[in-house]
mmCIF file of C-alpha atoms in Angstrom:
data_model
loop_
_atom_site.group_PDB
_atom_site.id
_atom_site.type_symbol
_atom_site.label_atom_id
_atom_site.label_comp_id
_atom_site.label_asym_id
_atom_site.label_seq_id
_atom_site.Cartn_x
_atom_site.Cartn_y
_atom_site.Cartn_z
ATOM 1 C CA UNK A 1 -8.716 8.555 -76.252
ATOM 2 C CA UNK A 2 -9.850 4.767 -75.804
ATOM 3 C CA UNK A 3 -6.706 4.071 -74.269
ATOM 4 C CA UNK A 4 -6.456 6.494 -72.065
ATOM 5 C CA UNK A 5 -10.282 5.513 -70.735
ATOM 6 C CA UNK A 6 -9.239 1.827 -70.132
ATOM 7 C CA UNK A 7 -6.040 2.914 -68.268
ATOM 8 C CA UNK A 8 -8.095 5.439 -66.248
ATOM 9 C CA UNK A 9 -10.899 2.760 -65.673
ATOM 10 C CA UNK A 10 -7.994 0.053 -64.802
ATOM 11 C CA UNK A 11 -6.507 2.308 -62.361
ATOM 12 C CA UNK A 12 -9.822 3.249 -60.366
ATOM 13 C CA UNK A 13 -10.895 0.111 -60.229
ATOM 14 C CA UNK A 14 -7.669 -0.968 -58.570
ATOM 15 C CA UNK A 15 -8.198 1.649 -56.255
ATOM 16 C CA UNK A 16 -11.599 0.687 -55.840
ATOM 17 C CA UNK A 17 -10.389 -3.285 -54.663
ATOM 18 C CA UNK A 18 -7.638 -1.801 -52.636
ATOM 19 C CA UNK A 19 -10.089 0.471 -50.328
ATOM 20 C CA UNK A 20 -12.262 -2.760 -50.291
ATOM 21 C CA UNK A 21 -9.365 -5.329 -49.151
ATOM 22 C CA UNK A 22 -8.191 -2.143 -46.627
ATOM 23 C CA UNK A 23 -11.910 -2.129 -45.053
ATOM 24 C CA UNK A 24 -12.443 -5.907 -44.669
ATOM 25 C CA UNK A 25 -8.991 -6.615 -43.209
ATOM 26 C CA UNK A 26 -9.240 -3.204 -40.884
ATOM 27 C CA UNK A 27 -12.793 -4.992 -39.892
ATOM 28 C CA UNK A 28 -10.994 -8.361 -39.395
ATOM 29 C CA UNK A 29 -7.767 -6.974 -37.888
ATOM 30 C CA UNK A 30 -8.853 -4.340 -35.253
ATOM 31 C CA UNK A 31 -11.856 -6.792 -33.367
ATOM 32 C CA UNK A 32 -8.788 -9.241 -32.878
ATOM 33 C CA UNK A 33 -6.319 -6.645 -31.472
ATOM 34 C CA UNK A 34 -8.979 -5.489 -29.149
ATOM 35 C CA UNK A 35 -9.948 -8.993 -27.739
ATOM 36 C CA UNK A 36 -6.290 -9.312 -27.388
ATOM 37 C CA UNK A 37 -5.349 -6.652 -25.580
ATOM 38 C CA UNK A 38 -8.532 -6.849 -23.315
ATOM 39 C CA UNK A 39 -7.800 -10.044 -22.387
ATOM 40 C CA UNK A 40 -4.526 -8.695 -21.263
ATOM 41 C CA UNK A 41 -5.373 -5.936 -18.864
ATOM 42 C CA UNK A 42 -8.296 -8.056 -17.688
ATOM 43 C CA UNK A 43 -5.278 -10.726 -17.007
ATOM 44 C CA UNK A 44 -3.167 -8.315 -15.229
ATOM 45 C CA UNK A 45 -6.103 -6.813 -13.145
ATOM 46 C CA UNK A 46 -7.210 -10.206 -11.940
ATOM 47 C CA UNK A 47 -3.365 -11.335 -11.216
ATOM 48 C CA UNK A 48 -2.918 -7.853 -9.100
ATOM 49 C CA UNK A 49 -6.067 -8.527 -7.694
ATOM 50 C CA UNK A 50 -5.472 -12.028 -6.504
ATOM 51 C CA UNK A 51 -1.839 -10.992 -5.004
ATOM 52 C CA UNK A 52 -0.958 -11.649 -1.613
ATOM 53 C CA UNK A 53 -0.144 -8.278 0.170
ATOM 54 C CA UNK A 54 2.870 -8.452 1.996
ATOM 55 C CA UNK A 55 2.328 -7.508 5.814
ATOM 56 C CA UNK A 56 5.834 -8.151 7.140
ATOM 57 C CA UNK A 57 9.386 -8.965 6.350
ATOM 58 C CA UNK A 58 11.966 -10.097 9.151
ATOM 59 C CA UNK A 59 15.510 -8.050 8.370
ATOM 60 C CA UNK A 60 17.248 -10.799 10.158
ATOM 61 C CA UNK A 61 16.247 -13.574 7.747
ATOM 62 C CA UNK A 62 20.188 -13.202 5.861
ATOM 63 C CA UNK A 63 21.726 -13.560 9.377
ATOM 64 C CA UNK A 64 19.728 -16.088 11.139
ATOM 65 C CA UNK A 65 20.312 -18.420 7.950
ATOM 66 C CA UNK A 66 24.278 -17.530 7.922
ATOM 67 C CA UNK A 67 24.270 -18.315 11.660
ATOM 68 C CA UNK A 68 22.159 -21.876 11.755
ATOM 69 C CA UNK A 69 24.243 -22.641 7.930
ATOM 70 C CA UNK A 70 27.747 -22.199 10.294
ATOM 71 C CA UNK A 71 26.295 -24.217 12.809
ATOM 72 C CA UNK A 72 25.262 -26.696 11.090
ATOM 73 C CA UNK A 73 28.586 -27.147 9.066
ATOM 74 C CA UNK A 74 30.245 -27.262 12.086
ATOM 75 C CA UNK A 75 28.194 -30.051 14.199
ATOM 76 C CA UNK A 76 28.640 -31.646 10.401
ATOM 77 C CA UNK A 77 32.616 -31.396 10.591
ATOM 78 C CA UNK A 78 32.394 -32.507 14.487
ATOM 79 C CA UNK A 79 30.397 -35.879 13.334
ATOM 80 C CA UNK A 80 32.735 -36.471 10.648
ATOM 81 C CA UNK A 81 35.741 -36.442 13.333
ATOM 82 C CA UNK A 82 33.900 -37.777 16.683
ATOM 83 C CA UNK A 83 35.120 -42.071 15.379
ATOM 84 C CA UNK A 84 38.495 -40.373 15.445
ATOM 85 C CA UNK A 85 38.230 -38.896 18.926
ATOM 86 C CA UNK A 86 36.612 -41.854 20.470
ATOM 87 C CA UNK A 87 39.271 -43.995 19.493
ATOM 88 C CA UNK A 88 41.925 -40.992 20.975
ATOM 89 C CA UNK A 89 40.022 -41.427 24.155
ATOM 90 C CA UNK A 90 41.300 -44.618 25.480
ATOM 91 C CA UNK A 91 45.106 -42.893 25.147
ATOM 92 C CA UNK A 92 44.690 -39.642 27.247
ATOM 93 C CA UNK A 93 42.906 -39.114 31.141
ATOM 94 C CA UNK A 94 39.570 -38.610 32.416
ATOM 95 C CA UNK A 95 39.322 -35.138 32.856
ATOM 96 C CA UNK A 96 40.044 -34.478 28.990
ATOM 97 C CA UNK A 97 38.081 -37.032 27.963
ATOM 98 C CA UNK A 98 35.568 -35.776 29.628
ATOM 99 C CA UNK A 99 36.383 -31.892 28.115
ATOM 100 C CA UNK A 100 36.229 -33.660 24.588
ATOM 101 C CA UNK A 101 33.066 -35.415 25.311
ATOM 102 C CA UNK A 102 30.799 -32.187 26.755
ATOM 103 C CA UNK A 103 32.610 -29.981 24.243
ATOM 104 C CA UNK A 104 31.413 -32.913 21.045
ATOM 105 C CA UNK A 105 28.288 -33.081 22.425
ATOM 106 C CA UNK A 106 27.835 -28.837 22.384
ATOM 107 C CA UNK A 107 28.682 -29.313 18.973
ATOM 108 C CA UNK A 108 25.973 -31.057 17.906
ATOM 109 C CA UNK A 109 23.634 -29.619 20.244
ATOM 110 C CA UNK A 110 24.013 -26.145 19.254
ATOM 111 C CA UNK A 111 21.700 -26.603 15.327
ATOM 112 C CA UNK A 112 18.782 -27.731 17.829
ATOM 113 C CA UNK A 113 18.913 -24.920 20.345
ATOM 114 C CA UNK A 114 19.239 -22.413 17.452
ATOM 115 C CA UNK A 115 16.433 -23.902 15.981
ATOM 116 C CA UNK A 116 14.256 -24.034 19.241
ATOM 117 C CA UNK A 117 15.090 -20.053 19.286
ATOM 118 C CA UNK A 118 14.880 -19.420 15.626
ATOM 119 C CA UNK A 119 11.695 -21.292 14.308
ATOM 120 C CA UNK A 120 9.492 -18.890 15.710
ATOM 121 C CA UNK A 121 11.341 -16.005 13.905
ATOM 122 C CA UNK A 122 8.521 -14.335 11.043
ATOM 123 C CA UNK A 123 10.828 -14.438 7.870
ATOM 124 C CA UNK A 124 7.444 -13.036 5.748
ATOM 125 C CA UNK A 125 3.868 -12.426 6.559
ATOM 126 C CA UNK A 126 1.326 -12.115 4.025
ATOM 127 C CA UNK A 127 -2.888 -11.477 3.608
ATOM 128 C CA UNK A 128 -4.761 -12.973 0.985
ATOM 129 C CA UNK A 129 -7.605 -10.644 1.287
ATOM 130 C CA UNK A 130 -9.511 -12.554 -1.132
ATOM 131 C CA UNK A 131 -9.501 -15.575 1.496
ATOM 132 C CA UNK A 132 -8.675 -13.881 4.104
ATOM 133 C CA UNK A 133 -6.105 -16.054 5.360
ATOM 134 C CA UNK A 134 -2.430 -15.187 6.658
ATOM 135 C CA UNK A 135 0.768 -17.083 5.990
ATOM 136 C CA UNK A 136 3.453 -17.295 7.660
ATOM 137 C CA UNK A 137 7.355 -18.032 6.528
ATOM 138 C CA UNK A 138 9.779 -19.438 9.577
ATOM 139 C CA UNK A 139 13.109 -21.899 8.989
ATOM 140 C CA UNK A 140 13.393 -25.409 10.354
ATOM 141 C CA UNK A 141 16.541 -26.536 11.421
ATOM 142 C CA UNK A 142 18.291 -27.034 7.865
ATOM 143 C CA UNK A 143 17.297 -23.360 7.291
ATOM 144 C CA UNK A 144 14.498 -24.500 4.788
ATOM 145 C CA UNK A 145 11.434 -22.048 4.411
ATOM 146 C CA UNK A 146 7.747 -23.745 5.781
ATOM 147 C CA UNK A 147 4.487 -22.128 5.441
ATOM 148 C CA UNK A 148 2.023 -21.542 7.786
ATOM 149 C CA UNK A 149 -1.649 -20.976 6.936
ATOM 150 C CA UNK A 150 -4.322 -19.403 9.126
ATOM 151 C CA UNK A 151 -6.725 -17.202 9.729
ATOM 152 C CA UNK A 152 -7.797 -14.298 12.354
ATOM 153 C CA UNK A 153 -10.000 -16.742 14.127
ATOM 154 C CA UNK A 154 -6.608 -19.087 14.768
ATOM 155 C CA UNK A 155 -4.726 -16.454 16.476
ATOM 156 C CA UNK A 156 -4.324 -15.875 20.062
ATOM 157 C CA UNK A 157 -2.606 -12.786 21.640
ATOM 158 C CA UNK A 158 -0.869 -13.687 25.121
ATOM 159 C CA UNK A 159 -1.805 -11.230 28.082
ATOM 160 C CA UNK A 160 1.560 -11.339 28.770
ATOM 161 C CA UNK A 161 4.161 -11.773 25.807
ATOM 162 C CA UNK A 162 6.899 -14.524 25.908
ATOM 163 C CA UNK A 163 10.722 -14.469 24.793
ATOM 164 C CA UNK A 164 10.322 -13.847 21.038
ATOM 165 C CA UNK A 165 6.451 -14.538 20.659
ATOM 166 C CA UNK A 166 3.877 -12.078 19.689
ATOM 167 C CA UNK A 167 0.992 -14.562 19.271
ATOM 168 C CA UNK A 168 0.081 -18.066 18.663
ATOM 169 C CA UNK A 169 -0.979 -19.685 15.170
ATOM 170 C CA UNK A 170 -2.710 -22.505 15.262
ATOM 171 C CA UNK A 171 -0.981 -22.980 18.692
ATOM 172 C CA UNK A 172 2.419 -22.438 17.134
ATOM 173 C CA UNK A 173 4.274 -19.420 18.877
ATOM 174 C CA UNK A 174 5.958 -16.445 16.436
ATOM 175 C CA UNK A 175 7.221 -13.038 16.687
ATOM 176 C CA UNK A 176 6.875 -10.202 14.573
ATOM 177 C CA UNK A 177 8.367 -7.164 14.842
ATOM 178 C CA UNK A 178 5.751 -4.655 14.930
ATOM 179 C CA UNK A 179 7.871 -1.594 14.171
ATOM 180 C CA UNK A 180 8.574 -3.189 10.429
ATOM 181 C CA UNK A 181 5.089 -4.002 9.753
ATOM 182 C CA UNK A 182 4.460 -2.701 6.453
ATOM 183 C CA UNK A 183 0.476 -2.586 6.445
ATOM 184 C CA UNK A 184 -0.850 -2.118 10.184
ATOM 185 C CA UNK A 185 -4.156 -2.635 8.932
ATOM 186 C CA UNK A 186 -4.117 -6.190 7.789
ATOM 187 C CA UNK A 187 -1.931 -6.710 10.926
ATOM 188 C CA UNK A 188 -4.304 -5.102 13.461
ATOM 189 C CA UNK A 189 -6.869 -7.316 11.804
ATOM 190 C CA UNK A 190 -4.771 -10.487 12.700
ATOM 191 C CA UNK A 191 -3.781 -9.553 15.684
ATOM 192 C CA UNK A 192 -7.430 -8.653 16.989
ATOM 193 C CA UNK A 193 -7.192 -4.858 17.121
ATOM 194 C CA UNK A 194 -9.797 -4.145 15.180
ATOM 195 C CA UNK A 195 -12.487 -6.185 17.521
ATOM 196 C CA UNK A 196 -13.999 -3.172 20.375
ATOM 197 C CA UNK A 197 -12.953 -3.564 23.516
ATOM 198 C CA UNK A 198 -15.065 -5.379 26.471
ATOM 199 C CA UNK A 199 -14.765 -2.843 28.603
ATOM 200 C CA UNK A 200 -17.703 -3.809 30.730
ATOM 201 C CA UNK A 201 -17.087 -5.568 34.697
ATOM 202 C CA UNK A 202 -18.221 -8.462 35.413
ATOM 203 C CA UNK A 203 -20.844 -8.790 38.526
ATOM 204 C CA UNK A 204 -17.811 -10.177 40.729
ATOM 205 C CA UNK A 205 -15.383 -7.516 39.946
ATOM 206 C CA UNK A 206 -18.291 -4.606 41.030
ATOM 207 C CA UNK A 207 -18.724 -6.646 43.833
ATOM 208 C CA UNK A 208 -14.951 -6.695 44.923
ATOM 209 C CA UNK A 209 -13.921 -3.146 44.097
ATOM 210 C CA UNK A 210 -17.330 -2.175 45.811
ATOM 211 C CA UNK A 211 -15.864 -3.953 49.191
#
């Protein structure tokens, strides 16, 4: 009978330590896992948050690239072989030489007239609306991505549109295509559409429809 006491007593009491060791690490463990994962959905809010919302996206930005990437490999291959053809000049008449010298000199022309059409091409438009601000994505002429900053106050809508420009930046002219705007609201608010309308005349204008 005194055996089976002690062995009883031993095993309760290592029950005993075991729902005491369960209770201290549960009140050590579960705190931390909390924190933890709160930190992480407070992370992700605060990244979603802070995420630029995408306004636009040009769906010729593959092309244009592919287009001003051929030119410029060729005007590259024409410099390469223009010492060659100036040396070949000397040996054939006027005329051709003249042919070979206005045809060289379209070569290397045509990456710069591309680019004078192509840089005001939106590749992206995006709103911070934490900031406020809009940015901008065009190519320069080795088809490398800049960014343009600005905000609503920068922007200035022509009265009458130019080839391929929607507005001015900053004083820099883009175009957008406003059928593939993805949020009109954040564009109407750069573009001014939001502001009322000043519909009221001016003394001189009374004056002249009056007369």
């Amino acid at each position: 009978m005194n055996f089976s006491c002690i062995r009883f007593l031993t095993i309760c009491t290592k029950n005993t330590n075991n729902l005491l060791f369960r209770n201290q690490y549960s009140k050590k463990v579960i705190p931390t896992f909390h924190l933890i994962h709160t930190s992480r959905c407070q992370k992700k809010e605060n990244e979603t948050s802070t995420k630029n919302i995408v306004v636009y996206e040009g769906p010729l930005k593959t092309r244009i690239k592919r287009v001003k990437l051929l030119s410029l490999t060729s005007s590259m291959v024409g410099f390469a072989m223009l010492p060659s053809v100036v040396l070949d000049l000397n040996q054939i008449s006027v005329a051709l030489s003249c042919g070979v010298v206005m045809f060289s000199s379209l070569f290397c022309s045509t990456p710069i007239l591309l680019d004078w059409i192509t840089r005001r091409y939106v590749l992206r438009l995006e709103y911070d609306p934490s900031t406020e601000l809009f940015t901008t994505r065009t190519f320069n002429i080795v088809t490398q991505e800049k960014e343009l900053t600005f905000s609503a106050s920068d922007v200035t809508v022509p009265d009458i549109p130019g080839m391929l420009t929607s507005f001015h930046a900053k004083g820099n002219p883009l175009f957008v295509d406003a059928s593939r705007v993805q949020d009109p609201d954040a564009y109407s608010k750069m573009m001014g559409y939001d502001k009322p309308l000043d519909l009221k005349l001016s003394s001189e204008e009374k004056d002249s429809q009056e007369h």
